[in-house]
Coordinates of C-alpha atoms in Angstrom, one line a residue:
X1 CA 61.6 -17.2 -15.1
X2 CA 60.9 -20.4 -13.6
X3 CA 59.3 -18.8 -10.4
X4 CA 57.5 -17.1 -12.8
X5 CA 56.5 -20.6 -14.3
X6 CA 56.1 -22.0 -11.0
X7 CA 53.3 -19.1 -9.9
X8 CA 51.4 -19.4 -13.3
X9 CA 51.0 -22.8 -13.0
X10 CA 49.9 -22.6 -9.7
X11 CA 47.5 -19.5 -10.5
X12 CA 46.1 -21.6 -13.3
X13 CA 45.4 -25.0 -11.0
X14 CA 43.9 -22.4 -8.3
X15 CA 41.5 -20.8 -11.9
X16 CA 40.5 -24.5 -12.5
X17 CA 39.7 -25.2 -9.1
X18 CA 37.3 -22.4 -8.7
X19 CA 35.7 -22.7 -11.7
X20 CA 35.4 -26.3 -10.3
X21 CA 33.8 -25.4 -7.0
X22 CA 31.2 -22.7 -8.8
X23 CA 30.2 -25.4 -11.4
X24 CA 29.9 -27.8 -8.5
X25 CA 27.7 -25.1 -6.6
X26 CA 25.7 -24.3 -9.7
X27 CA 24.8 -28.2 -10.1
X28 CA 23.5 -28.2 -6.4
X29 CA 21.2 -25.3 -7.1
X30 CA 19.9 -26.8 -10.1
X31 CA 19.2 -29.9 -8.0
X32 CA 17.8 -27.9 -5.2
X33 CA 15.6 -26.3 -8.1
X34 CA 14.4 -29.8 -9.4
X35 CA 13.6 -30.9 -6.0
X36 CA 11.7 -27.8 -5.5
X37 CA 9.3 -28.5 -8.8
X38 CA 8.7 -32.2 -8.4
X39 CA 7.8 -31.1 -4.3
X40 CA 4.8 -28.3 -5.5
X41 CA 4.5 -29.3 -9.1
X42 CA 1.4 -31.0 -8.3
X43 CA -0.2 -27.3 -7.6
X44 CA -2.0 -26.2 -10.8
X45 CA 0.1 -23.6 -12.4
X46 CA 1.1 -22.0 -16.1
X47 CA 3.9 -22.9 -17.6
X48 CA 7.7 -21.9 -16.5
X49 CA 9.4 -19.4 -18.9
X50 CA 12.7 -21.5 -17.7
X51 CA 14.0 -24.2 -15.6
X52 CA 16.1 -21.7 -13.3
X53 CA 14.3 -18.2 -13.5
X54 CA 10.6 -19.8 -13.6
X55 CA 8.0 -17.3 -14.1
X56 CA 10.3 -13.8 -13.2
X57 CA 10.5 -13.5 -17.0
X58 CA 6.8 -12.9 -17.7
X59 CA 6.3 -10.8 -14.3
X60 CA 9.3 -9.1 -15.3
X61 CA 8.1 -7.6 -19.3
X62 CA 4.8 -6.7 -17.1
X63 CA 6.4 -4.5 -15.1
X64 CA 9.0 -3.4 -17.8
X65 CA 5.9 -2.6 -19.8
X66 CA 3.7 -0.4 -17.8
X67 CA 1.4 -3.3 -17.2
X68 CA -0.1 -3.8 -13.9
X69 CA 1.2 -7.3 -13.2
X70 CA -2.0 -8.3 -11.3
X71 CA -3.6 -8.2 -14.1
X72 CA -1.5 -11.1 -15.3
X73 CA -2.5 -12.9 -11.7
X74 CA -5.7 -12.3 -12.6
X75 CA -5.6 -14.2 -15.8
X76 CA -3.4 -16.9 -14.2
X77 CA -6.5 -17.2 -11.6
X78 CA -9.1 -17.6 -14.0
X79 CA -7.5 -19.9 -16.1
X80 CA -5.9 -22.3 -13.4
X81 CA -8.3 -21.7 -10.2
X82 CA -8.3 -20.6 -6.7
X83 CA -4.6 -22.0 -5.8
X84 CA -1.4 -21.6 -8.6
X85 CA 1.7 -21.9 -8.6
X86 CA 4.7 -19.3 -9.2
X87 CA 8.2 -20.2 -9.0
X88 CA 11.2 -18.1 -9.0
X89 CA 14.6 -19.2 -8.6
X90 CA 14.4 -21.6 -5.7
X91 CA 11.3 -20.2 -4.8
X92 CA 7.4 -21.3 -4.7
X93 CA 4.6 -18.6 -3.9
X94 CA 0.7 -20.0 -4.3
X95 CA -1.4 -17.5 -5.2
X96 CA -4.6 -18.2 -3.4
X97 CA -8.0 -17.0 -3.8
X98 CA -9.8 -19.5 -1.8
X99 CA -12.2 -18.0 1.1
X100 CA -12.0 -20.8 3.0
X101 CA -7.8 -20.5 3.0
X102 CA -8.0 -16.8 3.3
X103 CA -10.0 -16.7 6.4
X104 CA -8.2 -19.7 8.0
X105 CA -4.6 -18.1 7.5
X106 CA -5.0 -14.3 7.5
X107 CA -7.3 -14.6 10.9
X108 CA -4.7 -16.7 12.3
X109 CA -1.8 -15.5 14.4
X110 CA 0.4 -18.6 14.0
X111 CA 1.1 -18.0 9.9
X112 CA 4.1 -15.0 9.8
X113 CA 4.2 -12.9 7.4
X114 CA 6.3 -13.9 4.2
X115 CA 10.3 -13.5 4.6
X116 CA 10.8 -12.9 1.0
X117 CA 8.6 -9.8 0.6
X118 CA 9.5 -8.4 4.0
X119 CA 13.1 -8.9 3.2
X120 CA 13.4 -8.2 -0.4
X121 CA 10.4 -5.1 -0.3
X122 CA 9.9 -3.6 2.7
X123 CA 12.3 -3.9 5.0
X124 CA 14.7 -1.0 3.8
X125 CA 11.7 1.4 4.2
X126 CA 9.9 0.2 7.0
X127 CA 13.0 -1.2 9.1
X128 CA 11.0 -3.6 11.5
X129 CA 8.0 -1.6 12.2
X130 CA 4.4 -2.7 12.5
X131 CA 4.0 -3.4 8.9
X132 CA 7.1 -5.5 8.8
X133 CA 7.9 -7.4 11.7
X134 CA 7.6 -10.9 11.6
X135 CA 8.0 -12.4 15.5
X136 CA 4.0 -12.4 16.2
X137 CA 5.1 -11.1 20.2
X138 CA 7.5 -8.6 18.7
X139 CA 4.8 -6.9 16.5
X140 CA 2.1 -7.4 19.4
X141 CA 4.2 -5.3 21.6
X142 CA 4.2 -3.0 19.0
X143 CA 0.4 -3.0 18.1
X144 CA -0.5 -2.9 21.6
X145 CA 1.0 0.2 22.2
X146 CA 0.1 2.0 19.3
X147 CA -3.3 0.9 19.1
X148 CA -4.8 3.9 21.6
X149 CA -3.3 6.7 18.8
X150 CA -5.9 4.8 16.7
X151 CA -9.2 4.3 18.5
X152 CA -12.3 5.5 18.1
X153 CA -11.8 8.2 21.1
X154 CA -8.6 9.1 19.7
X155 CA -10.1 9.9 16.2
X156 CA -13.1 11.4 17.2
X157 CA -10.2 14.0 18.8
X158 CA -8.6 14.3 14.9
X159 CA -12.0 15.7 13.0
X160 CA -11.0 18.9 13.7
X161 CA -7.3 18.1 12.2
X162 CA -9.3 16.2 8.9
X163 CA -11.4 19.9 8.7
X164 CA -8.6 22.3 8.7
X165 CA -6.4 20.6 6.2
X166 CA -9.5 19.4 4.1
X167 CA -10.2 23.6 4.2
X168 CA -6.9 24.1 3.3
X169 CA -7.2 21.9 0.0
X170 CA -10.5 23.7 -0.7
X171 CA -8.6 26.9 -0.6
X172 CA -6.4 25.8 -3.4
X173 CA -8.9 24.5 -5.5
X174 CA -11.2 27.2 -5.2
X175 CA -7.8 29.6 -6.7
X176 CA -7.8 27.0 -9.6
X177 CA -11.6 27.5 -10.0
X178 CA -11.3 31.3 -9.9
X179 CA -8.4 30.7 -13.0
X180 CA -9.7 28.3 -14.8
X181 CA -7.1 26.2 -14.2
X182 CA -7.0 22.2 -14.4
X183 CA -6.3 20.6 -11.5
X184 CA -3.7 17.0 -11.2
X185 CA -6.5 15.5 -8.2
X186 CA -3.7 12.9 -7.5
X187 CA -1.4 15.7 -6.7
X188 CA -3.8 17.7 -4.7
X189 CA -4.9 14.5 -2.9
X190 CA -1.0 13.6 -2.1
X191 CA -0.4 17.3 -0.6
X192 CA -3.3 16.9 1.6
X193 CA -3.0 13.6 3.1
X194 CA 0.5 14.6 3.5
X195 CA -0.5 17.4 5.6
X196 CA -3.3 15.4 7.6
X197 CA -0.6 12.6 8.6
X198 CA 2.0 15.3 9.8
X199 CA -0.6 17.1 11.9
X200 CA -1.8 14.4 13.6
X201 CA 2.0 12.8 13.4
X202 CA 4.2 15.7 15.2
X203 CA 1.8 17.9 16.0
X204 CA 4.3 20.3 17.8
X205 CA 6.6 20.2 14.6
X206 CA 3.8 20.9 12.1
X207 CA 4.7 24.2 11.6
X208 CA 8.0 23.6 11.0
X209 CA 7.4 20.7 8.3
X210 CA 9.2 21.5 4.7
X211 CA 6.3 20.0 2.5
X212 CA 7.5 19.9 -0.5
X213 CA 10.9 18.4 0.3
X214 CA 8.9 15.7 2.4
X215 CA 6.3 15.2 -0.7
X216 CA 9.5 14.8 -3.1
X217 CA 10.8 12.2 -0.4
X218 CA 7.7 10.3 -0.3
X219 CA 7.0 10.4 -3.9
X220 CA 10.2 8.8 -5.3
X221 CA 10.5 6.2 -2.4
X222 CA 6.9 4.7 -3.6
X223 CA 8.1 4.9 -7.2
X224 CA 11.1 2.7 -6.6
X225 CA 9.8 0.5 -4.1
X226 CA 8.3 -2.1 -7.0
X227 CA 9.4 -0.1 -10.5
X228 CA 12.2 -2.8 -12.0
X229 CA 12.6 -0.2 -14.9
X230 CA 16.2 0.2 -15.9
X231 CA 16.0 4.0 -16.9
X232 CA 14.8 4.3 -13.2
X233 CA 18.1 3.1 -12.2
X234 CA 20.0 6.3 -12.2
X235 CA 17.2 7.6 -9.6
X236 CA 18.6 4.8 -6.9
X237 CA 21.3 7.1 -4.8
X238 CA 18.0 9.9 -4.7
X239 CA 16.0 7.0 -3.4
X240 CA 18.8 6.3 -0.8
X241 CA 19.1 9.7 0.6
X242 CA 15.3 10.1 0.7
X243 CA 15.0 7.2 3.0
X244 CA 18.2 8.6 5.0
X245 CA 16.6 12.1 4.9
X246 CA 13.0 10.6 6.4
X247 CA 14.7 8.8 9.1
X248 CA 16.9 11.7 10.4
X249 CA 14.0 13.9 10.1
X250 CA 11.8 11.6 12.2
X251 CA 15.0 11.1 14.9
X252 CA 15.3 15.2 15.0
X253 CA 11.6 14.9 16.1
X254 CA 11.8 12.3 18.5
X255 CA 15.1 13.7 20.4
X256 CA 13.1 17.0 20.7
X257 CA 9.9 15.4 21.9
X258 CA 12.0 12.6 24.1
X259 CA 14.0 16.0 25.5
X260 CA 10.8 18.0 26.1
X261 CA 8.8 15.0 27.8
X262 CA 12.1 15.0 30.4
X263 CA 12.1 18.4 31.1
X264 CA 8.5 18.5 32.1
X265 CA 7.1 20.3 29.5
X266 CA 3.5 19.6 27.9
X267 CA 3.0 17.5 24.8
X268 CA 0.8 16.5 22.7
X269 CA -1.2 13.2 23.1
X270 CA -0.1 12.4 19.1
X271 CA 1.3 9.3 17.2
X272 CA 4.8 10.4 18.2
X273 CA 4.2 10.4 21.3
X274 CA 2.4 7.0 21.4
X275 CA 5.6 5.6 19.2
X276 CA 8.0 7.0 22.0
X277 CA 6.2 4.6 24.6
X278 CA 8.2 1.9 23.1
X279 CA 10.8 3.0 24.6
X280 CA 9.5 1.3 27.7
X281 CA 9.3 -1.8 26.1
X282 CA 12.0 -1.9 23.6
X283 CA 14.7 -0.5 25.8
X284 CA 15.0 2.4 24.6
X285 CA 15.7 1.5 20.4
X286 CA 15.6 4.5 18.6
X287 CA 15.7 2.1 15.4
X288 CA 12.2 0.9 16.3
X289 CA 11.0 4.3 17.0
X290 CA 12.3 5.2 13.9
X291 CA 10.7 2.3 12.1
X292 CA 7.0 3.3 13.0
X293 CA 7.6 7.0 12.3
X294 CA 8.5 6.1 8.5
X295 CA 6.0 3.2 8.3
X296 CA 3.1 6.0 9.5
X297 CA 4.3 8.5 6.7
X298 CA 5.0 6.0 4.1
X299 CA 1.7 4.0 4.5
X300 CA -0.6 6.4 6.0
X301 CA 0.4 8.9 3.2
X302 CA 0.1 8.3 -0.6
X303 CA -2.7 5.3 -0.2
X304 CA -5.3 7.1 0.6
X305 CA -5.1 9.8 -1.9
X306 CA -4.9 7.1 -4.5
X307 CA -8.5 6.1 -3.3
X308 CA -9.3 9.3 -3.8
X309 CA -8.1 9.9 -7.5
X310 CA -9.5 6.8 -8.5
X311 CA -12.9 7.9 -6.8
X312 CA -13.2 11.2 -8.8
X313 CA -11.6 8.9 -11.9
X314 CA -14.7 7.2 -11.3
X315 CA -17.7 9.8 -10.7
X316 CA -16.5 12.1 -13.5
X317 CA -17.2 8.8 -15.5
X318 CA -20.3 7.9 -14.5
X319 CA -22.8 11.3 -13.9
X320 CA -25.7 9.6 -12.2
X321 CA -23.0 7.9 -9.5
X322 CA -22.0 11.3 -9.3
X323 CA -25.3 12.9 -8.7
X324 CA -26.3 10.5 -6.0
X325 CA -23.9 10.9 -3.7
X326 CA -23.2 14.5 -4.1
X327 CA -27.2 14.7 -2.7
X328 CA -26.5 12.6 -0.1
X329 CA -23.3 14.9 1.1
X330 CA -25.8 18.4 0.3
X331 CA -28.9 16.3 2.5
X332 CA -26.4 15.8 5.8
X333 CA -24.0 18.9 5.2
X334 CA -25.8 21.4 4.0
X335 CA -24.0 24.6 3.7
X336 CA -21.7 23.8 7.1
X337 CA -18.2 24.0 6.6
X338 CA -17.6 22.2 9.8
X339 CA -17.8 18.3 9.4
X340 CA -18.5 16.2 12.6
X341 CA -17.7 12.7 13.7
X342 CA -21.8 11.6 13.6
X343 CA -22.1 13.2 10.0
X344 CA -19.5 10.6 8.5
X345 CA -22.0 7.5 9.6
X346 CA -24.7 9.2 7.9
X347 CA -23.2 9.9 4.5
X348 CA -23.6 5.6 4.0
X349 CA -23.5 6.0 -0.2
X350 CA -20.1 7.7 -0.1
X351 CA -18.8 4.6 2.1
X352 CA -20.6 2.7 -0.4
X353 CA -18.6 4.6 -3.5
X354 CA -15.3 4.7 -1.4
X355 CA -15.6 0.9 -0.6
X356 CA -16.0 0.0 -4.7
X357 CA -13.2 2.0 -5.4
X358 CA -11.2 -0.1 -3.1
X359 CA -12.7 -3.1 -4.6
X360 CA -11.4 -2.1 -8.2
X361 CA -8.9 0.1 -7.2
X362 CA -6.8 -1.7 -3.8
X363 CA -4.4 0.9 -3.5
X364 CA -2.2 -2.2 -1.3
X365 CA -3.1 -5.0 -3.4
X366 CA -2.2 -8.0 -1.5
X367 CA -0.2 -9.8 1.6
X368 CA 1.5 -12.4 1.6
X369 CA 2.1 -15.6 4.6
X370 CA 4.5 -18.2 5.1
X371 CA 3.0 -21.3 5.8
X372 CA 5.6 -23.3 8.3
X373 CA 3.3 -26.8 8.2
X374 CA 1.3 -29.1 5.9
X375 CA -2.4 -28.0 5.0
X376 CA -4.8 -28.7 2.4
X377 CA -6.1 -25.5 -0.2
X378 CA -9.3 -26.4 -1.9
X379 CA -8.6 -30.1 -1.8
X380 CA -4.9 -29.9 -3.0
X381 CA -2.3 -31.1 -0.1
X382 CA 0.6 -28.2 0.6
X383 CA 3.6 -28.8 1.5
X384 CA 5.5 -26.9 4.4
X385 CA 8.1 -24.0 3.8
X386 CA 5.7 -22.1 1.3
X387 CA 4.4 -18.4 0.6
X388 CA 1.1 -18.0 -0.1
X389 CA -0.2 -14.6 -1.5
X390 CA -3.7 -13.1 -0.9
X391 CA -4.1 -10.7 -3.8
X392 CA -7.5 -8.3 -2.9
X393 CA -7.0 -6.9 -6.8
X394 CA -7.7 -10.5 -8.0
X395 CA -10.8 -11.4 -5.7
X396 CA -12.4 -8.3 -6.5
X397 CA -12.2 -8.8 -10.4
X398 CA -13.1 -12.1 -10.3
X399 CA -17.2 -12.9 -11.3
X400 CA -17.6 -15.6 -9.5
X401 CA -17.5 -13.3 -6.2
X402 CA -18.7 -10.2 -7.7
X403 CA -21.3 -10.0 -10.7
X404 CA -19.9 -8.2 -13.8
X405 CA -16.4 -7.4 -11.5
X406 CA -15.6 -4.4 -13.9
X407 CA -18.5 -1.9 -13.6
X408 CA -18.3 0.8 -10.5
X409 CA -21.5 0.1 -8.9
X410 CA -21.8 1.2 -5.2
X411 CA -24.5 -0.8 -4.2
X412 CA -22.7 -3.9 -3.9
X413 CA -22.1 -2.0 -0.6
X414 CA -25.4 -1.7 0.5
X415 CA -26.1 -2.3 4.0
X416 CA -28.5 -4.7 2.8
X417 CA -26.6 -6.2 0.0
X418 CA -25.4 -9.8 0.0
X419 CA -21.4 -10.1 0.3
X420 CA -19.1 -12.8 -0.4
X421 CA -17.0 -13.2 2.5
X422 CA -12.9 -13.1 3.0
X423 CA -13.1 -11.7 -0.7
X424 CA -12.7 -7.9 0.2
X425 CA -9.8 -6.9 2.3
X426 CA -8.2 -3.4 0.8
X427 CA -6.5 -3.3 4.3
X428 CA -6.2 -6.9 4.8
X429 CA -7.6 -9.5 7.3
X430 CA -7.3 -10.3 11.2
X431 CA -4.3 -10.1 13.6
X432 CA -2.4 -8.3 10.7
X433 CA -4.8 -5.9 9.5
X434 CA -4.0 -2.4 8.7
X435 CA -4.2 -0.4 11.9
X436 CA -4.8 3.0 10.2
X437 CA -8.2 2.1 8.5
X438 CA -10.6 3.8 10.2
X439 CA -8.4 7.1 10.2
X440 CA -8.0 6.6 6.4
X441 CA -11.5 6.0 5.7
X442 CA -12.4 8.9 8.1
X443 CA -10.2 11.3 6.1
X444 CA -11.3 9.5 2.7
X445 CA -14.5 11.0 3.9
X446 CA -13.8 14.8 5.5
X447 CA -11.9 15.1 2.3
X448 CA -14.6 14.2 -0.3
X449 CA -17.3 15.6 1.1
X450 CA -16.1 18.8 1.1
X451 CA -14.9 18.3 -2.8
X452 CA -18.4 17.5 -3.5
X453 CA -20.4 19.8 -1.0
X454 CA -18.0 22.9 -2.9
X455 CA -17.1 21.8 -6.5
X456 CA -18.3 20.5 -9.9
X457 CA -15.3 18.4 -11.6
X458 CA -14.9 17.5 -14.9
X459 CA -12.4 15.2 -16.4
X460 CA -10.1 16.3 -19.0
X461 CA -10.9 14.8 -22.3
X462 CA -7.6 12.5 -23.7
X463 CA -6.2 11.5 -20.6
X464 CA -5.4 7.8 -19.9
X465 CA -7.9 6.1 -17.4
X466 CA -5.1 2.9 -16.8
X467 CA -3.3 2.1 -13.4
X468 CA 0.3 2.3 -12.9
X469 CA 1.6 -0.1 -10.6
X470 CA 4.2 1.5 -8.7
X471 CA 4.0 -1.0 -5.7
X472 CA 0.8 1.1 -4.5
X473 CA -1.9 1.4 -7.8
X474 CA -2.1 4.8 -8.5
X475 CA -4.1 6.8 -11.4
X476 CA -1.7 6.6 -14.4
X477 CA -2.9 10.3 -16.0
X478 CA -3.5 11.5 -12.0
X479 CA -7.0 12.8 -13.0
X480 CA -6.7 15.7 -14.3
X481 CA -9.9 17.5 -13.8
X482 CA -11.5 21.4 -14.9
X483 CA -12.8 22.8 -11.4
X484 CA -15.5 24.8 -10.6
X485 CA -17.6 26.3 -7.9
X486 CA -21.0 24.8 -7.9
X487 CA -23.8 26.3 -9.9
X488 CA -20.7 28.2 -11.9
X489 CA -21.4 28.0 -15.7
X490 CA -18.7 25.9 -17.2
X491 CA -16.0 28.4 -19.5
X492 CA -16.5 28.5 -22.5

């Protein structure tokens, strides 16, 4: 009994002792918290929801409510100007719509990109890949080798990958024309850009590719990556073995490519290949391979048939948009099935009308920096050790770079148009900008053209035109649109 006594008491001094060191531990934070406001609390900025959690409460019901929490941004930007304030925890990110800071710190090489986001986002789906790596020489080895699967030469080679999965989409819309049947354009955009990025991915394992298990994998990653839902949480060990499913799928392609390069055999001249030079430079890391085979499906996938939905969400809104460009596409195409490289520079109004959906629509919203030094936004000195975010939803709604921000209107695109500049980047800005743009655009392109050259569309009446943010915006109905051959009377 009394080494019973003895132990309890003991048990009890250690309870008391703990509770001790976390209440000790909690007091520092707070303090670290304090010191945190009264360093940035000179930035403009609403008010904090609390003194610990900041502003996570009010992002938090957004995204718990279906909201799109740039919106929110939006409102913070008009109301408190072109550099705010938003703290989370211990945490400061300024929110900065400043041209002058965007082009200084986006076109510069010596501002990483932010720890938090890559840590706490991206990193468990892109690894350390091109769109996550934050050592500047690290992801310029990276770049460098990847950037001749993305020239102009190399994508000139693609058009006739863009024309035979384009064809292939047309095929299934024309069945849905034939039956009357209403097609989800977010979901027939997703399976094709899914099949472009494979083709011109593995080329030797197209054949091979299980689509809809690959669409499923790519479909519930995206949902999760931002989502903070709680009846989403049950979904989290699907989300894990997606991401374990993508990544032994991509090293199953690489073995059999690494094997067939060694034994002599011919391969294609094909992303994979270019993402297997690394292993020249990164001693052979099948992790980094890896990396860039899931960044390339992940982000070269479901963005640019986002673009698209919101683009027919758009025309089968506004008629005379609608009739404009589909005279363009009939003036350079004609009746050719066949879509060449020169064709896409003539077709200028549908870059105009692809270019203001990605104004009102940035299927990537923003990027984010970390700013390791002292520098001055619009006036206002910033201390080191921040992130600042660059949020291409907010510029482009905001009037005082674009008149009346929320009509569609293409020819703010005009060749001859005046643009505000470092105000519109969809794919962001220098060093870091998105290395796939030009092969998205170029498929935003093949892809359209032949929807308008073949097809009148129709939107379905009662369907909800709103975004839902699921870390990429997407189309919250996915346009559901009646499909017909052109010059087919509509049914009755």
């Amino acid at each position: 009994m009394a080494l019973f006594s003895f132990f309890a008491g003991w048990i009890g001094y250690l309870f008391i002792c703990l509770l001790g060191l976390i209440f000790i531990a909690f007091l520092c934070f707070c303090l670290y918290i304090k010191y945190i406001h009264l360093k940035y609390d000179h930035i403009p900025g609403p008010p904090r929801d609390s003194f610990i959690f900041g502003h996570l409460p009010t992002i938090q019901r957004e995204m718990s409510n279906d909201r799109v929490v740039h919106d929110k941004f939006l409102e913070w930007a008009e109301t408190y100007g072109p550099v705010y304030r938003i703290n989370g925890l211990h945490a400061v990110m300024l929110c900065v719509t400043c041209p002058d800071t965007t082009k200084e710190v986006l076109m510069s090489p010596k501002y990483p990109k932010s720890k938090y986001s890559v840590v706490l986002l991206l990193h468990r789906f892109f690894g350390n890949g091109l769109v996550t790596a934050q050592n500047h020489d690290e992801w310029y080895k990276q770049r460098r080798i990847m950037d001749p699967a993305f020239s102009s030469l190399y994508l000139r080679g693609q058009m006739g990958a863009f024309n035979e999965r384009a064809e292939k989409l047309m095929d299934k819309l024309a069945d849905m024309a034939d039956t009357n049947t209403a097609a989800n354009m977010q979901h027939m955009f997703n399976c094709v850009t899914l099949d472009v990025i494979t083709k011109v991915t593995v080329t030797s394992c197209y054949p091979q590719i299980p689509t809809l298990p690959l669409q499923f994998i790519l479909s519930v990653i995206k949902l999760h990556l931002f989502v903070n839902n709680d009846t989403k949480y049950k979904f989290i060990n699907e989300v894990k073995k997606s991401c374990q499913l993508l990544r032994s799928t991509g090293r199953q392609w690489i073995n059999e490519r690494k094997m067939a390069v060694q034994n002599g055999e011919d391969v294609p001249k094909d992303i994979l290949t270019q993402i297997l030079k690394t292993e020249n430079i990164a001693n052979d890391d099948e992790e980094l391979m890896l990396d860039n085979f899931v960044t390339f499906f992940i982000a070269g996938q479901e963005t640019t048939a986002n673009q698209l939905a919101f683009a027919v969400m758009e025309l089968g809104r506004l008629p005379e948009i609608l009739t404009k460009v589909r005279q363009e596409v009939d003036d350079v195409l004609g009746m050719k099935q066949e879509i060449n490289f020169d064709d896409l520079g003539k077709m200028t109004y549908l870059s105009q009308v692809l270019k203001e959906t990605l104004r009102l629509y940035p299927t990537a919203p923003g990027t984010s920096r970390f700013i390791p030094n002292d520098i001055v936004i619009n006036g206002i000195p910033i201390p080191a050790g921040v992130t600042c975010v660059f949020n291409s939803y907010i510029c482009g709604r905001l009037d005082k770079f674009f008149e009346d921000p929320l009509k569609f209107d293409p020819e703010r695109f005009h060749p001859d148009a005046a643009k505000p500049y470092y105000c519109y980047y969809p794919f962001a800005l220098g060093p870091r900008s998105c290395l796939g743009q030009s092969f998205a655009q170029m498929e935003a392109k093949v892809v359209m053209a032949k929807l308008l050259q073949r097809f009148d569309f129709s939107l379905l009446p009662g369907q909800s035109f709103d975004i839902l943010d699921t870390g990429s915006l997407r189309p919250k109905s996915g346009v559901v649109c009646n499909i017909r051959h052109r010059g087919q009377t509509p049914a009755a």
